[in-house]
């Protein structure tokens, strides 16, 4: 089944906050969505945290690339 909508979150060094953002989305009652997390070359533990959640939930999609900025990351998620 295709998701009804996508949530795109560009991330750069958000290790202190990304867990709360993901948990907030996972706690919602509605579940026909996909979460696209775009790691923009983080140098902290952001990628590790996202990878753990990705393993647990197939609705979570991870895109990771070297740092190219917010607009590039957002557009990568849209594509």
Tab-separated table of N, CA and C in Angstrom:
chain	number	residue	atom	x	y	z
A	1	UNK	N	0.849	-1.184	0.000
A	1	UNK	CA	0.000	0.000	0.000
A	1	UNK	C	0.889	1.240	0.000
A	2	UNK	N	0.575	2.185	-0.835
A	2	UNK	CA	1.329	3.438	-0.902
A	2	UNK	C	0.931	4.344	0.246
A	3	UNK	N	1.904	5.057	0.824
A	3	UNK	CA	1.568	5.973	1.914
A	3	UNK	C	0.709	7.128	1.411
A	4	UNK	N	-0.168	7.608	2.277
A	4	UNK	CA	-1.036	8.728	1.932
A	4	UNK	C	-0.243	10.024	1.846
A	5	UNK	N	0.751	10.170	2.717
A	5	UNK	CA	1.594	11.356	2.653
A	5	UNK	C	2.993	11.030	3.160
A	6	UNK	N	3.924	11.918	2.841
A	6	UNK	CA	5.318	11.782	3.252
A	6	UNK	C	5.693	12.936	4.169
A	7	UNK	N	6.500	12.623	5.156
A	7	UNK	CA	7.065	13.625	6.054
A	7	UNK	C	8.559	13.664	5.747
A	8	UNK	N	9.069	14.817	5.396
A	8	UNK	CA	10.481	14.952	5.038
A	8	UNK	C	11.170	15.806	6.097
A	9	UNK	N	12.236	15.246	6.687
A	9	UNK	CA	12.992	15.979	7.699
A	9	UNK	C	14.463	16.014	7.290
A	10	UNK	N	14.949	17.171	6.825
A	10	UNK	CA	16.394	17.317	6.597
A	10	UNK	C	17.093	17.413	7.957
A	11	UNK	N	18.232	16.738	8.108
A	11	UNK	CA	18.929	16.698	9.399
A	11	UNK	C	20.405	17.018	9.223
A	12	UNK	N	20.899	17.927	10.032
A	12	UNK	CA	22.331	18.192	10.098
A	12	UNK	C	22.705	18.373	11.568
A	13	UNK	N	23.476	17.443	12.103
A	13	UNK	CA	23.914	17.472	13.499
A	13	UNK	C	22.750	17.693	14.470
A	14	UNK	N	21.747	16.853	14.349
A	14	UNK	CA	20.564	16.937	15.200
A	14	UNK	C	20.477	15.779	16.189
A	15	UNK	N	21.615	15.225	16.555
A	15	UNK	CA	21.657	14.085	17.465
A	15	UNK	C	20.918	14.305	18.776
A	16	UNK	N	20.876	15.526	19.261
A	16	UNK	CA	20.192	15.820	20.522
A	16	UNK	C	18.681	15.908	20.373
A	17	UNK	N	18.180	16.017	19.137
A	17	UNK	CA	16.757	16.283	18.926
A	17	UNK	C	16.041	15.281	18.032
A	18	UNK	N	16.765	14.563	17.188
A	18	UNK	CA	16.106	13.748	16.161
A	18	UNK	C	15.295	12.603	16.765
A	19	UNK	N	15.748	12.051	17.874
A	19	UNK	CA	14.997	10.972	18.523
A	19	UNK	C	13.606	11.462	18.929
A	20	UNK	N	13.531	12.639	19.526
A	20	UNK	CA	12.232	13.193	19.934
A	20	UNK	C	11.328	13.430	18.727
A	21	UNK	N	11.899	13.916	17.632
A	21	UNK	CA	11.098	14.165	16.421
A	21	UNK	C	10.540	12.862	15.870
A	22	UNK	N	11.379	11.839	15.803
A	22	UNK	CA	10.933	10.543	15.275
A	22	UNK	C	9.887	9.931	16.199
A	23	UNK	N	10.142	9.955	17.497
A	23	UNK	CA	9.192	9.398	18.469
A	23	UNK	C	7.836	10.100	18.385
A	24	UNK	N	7.849	11.399	18.173
A	24	UNK	CA	6.601	12.147	18.051
A	24	UNK	C	5.779	11.658	16.863
A	25	UNK	N	6.438	11.407	15.755
A	25	UNK	CA	5.739	10.922	14.565
A	25	UNK	C	5.237	9.499	14.787
A	26	UNK	N	6.074	8.652	15.375
A	26	UNK	CA	5.679	7.257	15.617
A	26	UNK	C	4.512	7.143	16.594
A	27	UNK	N	4.331	8.120	17.463
A	27	UNK	CA	3.277	8.046	18.471
A	27	UNK	C	1.899	8.441	17.941
A	28	UNK	N	1.817	8.912	16.721
A	28	UNK	CA	0.534	9.337	16.170
A	28	UNK	C	-0.371	8.141	15.899
A	29	UNK	N	-1.676	8.339	15.986
A	29	UNK	CA	-2.633	7.264	15.721
A	29	UNK	C	-2.702	6.908	14.239
A	30	UNK	N	-2.617	7.900	13.387
A	30	UNK	CA	-2.664	7.663	11.943
A	30	UNK	C	-1.343	7.032	11.507
A	31	UNK	N	-1.408	6.003	10.678
A	31	UNK	CA	-0.164	5.308	10.349
A	31	UNK	C	0.096	5.116	8.857
A	32	UNK	N	-0.672	5.747	7.996
A	32	UNK	CA	-0.464	5.588	6.553
A	32	UNK	C	0.431	6.722	6.029
A	33	UNK	N	1.693	6.684	6.432
A	33	UNK	CA	2.654	7.724	6.073
A	33	UNK	C	4.011	7.083	5.859
A	34	UNK	N	4.920	7.869	5.307
A	34	UNK	CA	6.328	7.490	5.273
A	34	UNK	C	7.127	8.663	5.806
A	35	UNK	N	8.204	8.357	6.506
A	35	UNK	CA	9.071	9.377	7.070
A	35	UNK	C	10.395	9.309	6.339
A	36	UNK	N	10.732	10.384	5.639
A	36	UNK	CA	11.983	10.465	4.896
A	36	UNK	C	12.924	11.377	5.670
A	37	UNK	N	13.976	10.786	6.203
A	37	UNK	CA	14.979	11.538	6.952
A	37	UNK	C	16.199	11.690	6.065
A	38	UNK	N	16.595	12.925	5.817
A	38	UNK	CA	17.726	13.205	4.930
A	38	UNK	C	18.883	13.716	5.776
A	39	UNK	N	19.890	12.861	5.944
A	39	UNK	CA	21.073	13.234	6.709
A	39	UNK	C	22.002	14.032	5.797
A	40	UNK	N	22.247	15.275	6.172
A	40	UNK	CA	23.044	16.189	5.350
A	40	UNK	C	24.489	16.263	5.851
A	41	UNK	N	25.151	15.101	5.903
A	41	UNK	CA	26.559	15.072	6.276
A	41	UNK	C	26.837	15.357	7.739
A	42	UNK	N	25.955	14.920	8.622
A	42	UNK	CA	26.138	15.164	10.054
A	42	UNK	C	27.447	14.556	10.558
A	43	UNK	N	28.076	15.251	11.493
A	43	UNK	CA	29.313	14.744	12.086
A	43	UNK	C	29.096	14.273	13.525
A	44	UNK	N	27.853	14.288	13.984
A	44	UNK	CA	27.532	13.772	15.314
A	44	UNK	C	26.866	12.397	15.168
A	45	UNK	N	26.023	12.004	16.103
A	45	UNK	CA	25.398	10.678	16.060
A	45	UNK	C	24.033	10.656	15.370
A	46	UNK	N	23.689	11.674	14.624
A	46	UNK	CA	22.406	11.738	13.928
A	46	UNK	C	22.187	10.516	13.043
A	47	UNK	N	23.155	10.175	12.224
A	47	UNK	CA	23.016	9.043	11.298
A	47	UNK	C	22.818	7.734	12.058
A	48	UNK	N	23.514	7.536	13.150
A	48	UNK	CA	23.369	6.315	13.945
A	48	UNK	C	21.964	6.185	14.514
A	49	UNK	N	21.433	7.273	15.030
A	49	UNK	CA	20.085	7.262	15.605
A	49	UNK	C	19.053	6.948	14.531
A	50	UNK	N	19.154	7.621	13.394
A	50	UNK	CA	18.207	7.379	12.306
A	50	UNK	C	18.292	5.929	11.847
A	51	UNK	N	19.490	5.405	11.726
A	51	UNK	CA	19.679	4.017	11.271
A	51	UNK	C	18.996	3.021	12.207
A	52	UNK	N	19.061	3.258	13.507
A	52	UNK	CA	18.384	2.372	14.464
A	52	UNK	C	16.878	2.369	14.254
A	53	UNK	N	16.297	3.539	14.070
A	53	UNK	CA	14.854	3.615	13.834
A	53	UNK	C	14.475	3.004	12.494
A	54	UNK	N	15.296	3.195	11.488
A	54	UNK	CA	15.028	2.638	10.159
A	54	UNK	C	14.939	1.119	10.211
A	55	UNK	N	15.794	0.497	11.011
A	55	UNK	CA	15.778	-0.962	11.153
A	55	UNK	C	14.477	-1.456	11.789
A	56	UNK	N	13.865	-0.642	12.634
A	56	UNK	CA	12.679	-1.041	13.382
A	56	UNK	C	11.368	-0.777	12.650
A	57	UNK	N	11.357	0.173	11.720
A	57	UNK	CA	10.090	0.567	11.088
A	57	UNK	C	10.285	0.755	9.588
A	58	UNK	N	9.604	-0.038	8.775
A	58	UNK	CA	9.778	0.048	7.318
A	58	UNK	C	9.241	1.332	6.693
A	59	UNK	N	8.487	2.116	7.450
A	59	UNK	CA	7.981	3.391	6.921
A	59	UNK	C	9.037	4.478	6.959
A	60	UNK	N	10.156	4.206	7.617
A	60	UNK	CA	11.236	5.188	7.733
A	60	UNK	C	12.247	4.962	6.619
A	61	UNK	N	12.505	6.012	5.864
A	61	UNK	CA	13.445	5.978	4.741
A	61	UNK	C	14.602	6.908	5.082
A	62	UNK	N	15.807	6.434	4.854
A	62	UNK	CA	17.004	7.221	5.133
A	62	UNK	C	17.711	7.556	3.832
A	63	UNK	N	17.991	8.836	3.661
A	63	UNK	CA	18.838	9.317	2.574
A	63	UNK	C	20.005	10.014	3.251
A	64	UNK	N	21.218	9.689	2.840
A	64	UNK	CA	22.386	10.312	3.461
A	64	UNK	C	23.360	10.741	2.381
A	65	UNK	N	23.869	11.948	2.512
A	65	UNK	CA	24.852	12.472	1.568
A	65	UNK	C	25.772	13.450	2.299
A	66	UNK	N	26.831	13.858	1.633
A	66	UNK	CA	27.725	14.851	2.234
A	66	UNK	C	26.990	16.168	2.360
A	67	UNK	N	27.491	17.047	3.201
A	67	UNK	CA	26.823	18.305	3.477
A	67	UNK	C	26.671	19.147	2.215
A	68	UNK	N	25.391	19.395	1.858
A	68	UNK	CA	25.086	20.201	0.678
A	68	UNK	C	24.047	21.276	0.968
A	69	UNK	N	23.573	21.351	2.204
A	69	UNK	CA	22.650	22.411	2.578
A	69	UNK	C	21.200	21.976	2.641
A	70	UNK	N	20.402	22.822	3.281
A	70	UNK	CA	19.001	22.536	3.530
A	70	UNK	C	18.201	22.337	2.248
A	71	UNK	N	18.333	23.237	1.292
A	71	UNK	CA	17.535	23.138	0.059
A	71	UNK	C	17.834	21.854	-0.695
A	72	UNK	N	19.103	21.502	-0.809
A	72	UNK	CA	19.481	20.271	-1.495
A	72	UNK	C	18.883	19.063	-0.770
A	73	UNK	N	18.964	19.054	0.547
A	73	UNK	CA	18.452	17.936	1.325
A	73	UNK	C	16.941	17.813	1.210
A	74	UNK	N	16.249	18.930	1.290
A	74	UNK	CA	14.787	18.917	1.143
A	74	UNK	C	14.396	18.390	-0.223
A	75	UNK	N	15.079	18.858	-1.263
A	75	UNK	CA	14.776	18.409	-2.617
A	75	UNK	C	15.110	16.930	-2.805
A	76	UNK	N	16.164	16.447	-2.155
A	76	UNK	CA	16.494	15.013	-2.223
A	76	UNK	C	15.368	14.192	-1.621
A	77	UNK	N	14.788	14.670	-0.546
A	77	UNK	CA	13.650	13.985	0.070
A	77	UNK	C	12.423	14.001	-0.807
A	78	UNK	N	12.183	15.107	-1.485
A	78	UNK	CA	11.016	15.211	-2.376
A	78	UNK	C	11.183	14.262	-3.561
A	79	UNK	N	12.402	14.197	-4.097
A	79	UNK	CA	12.646	13.307	-5.251
A	79	UNK	C	12.479	11.860	-4.841
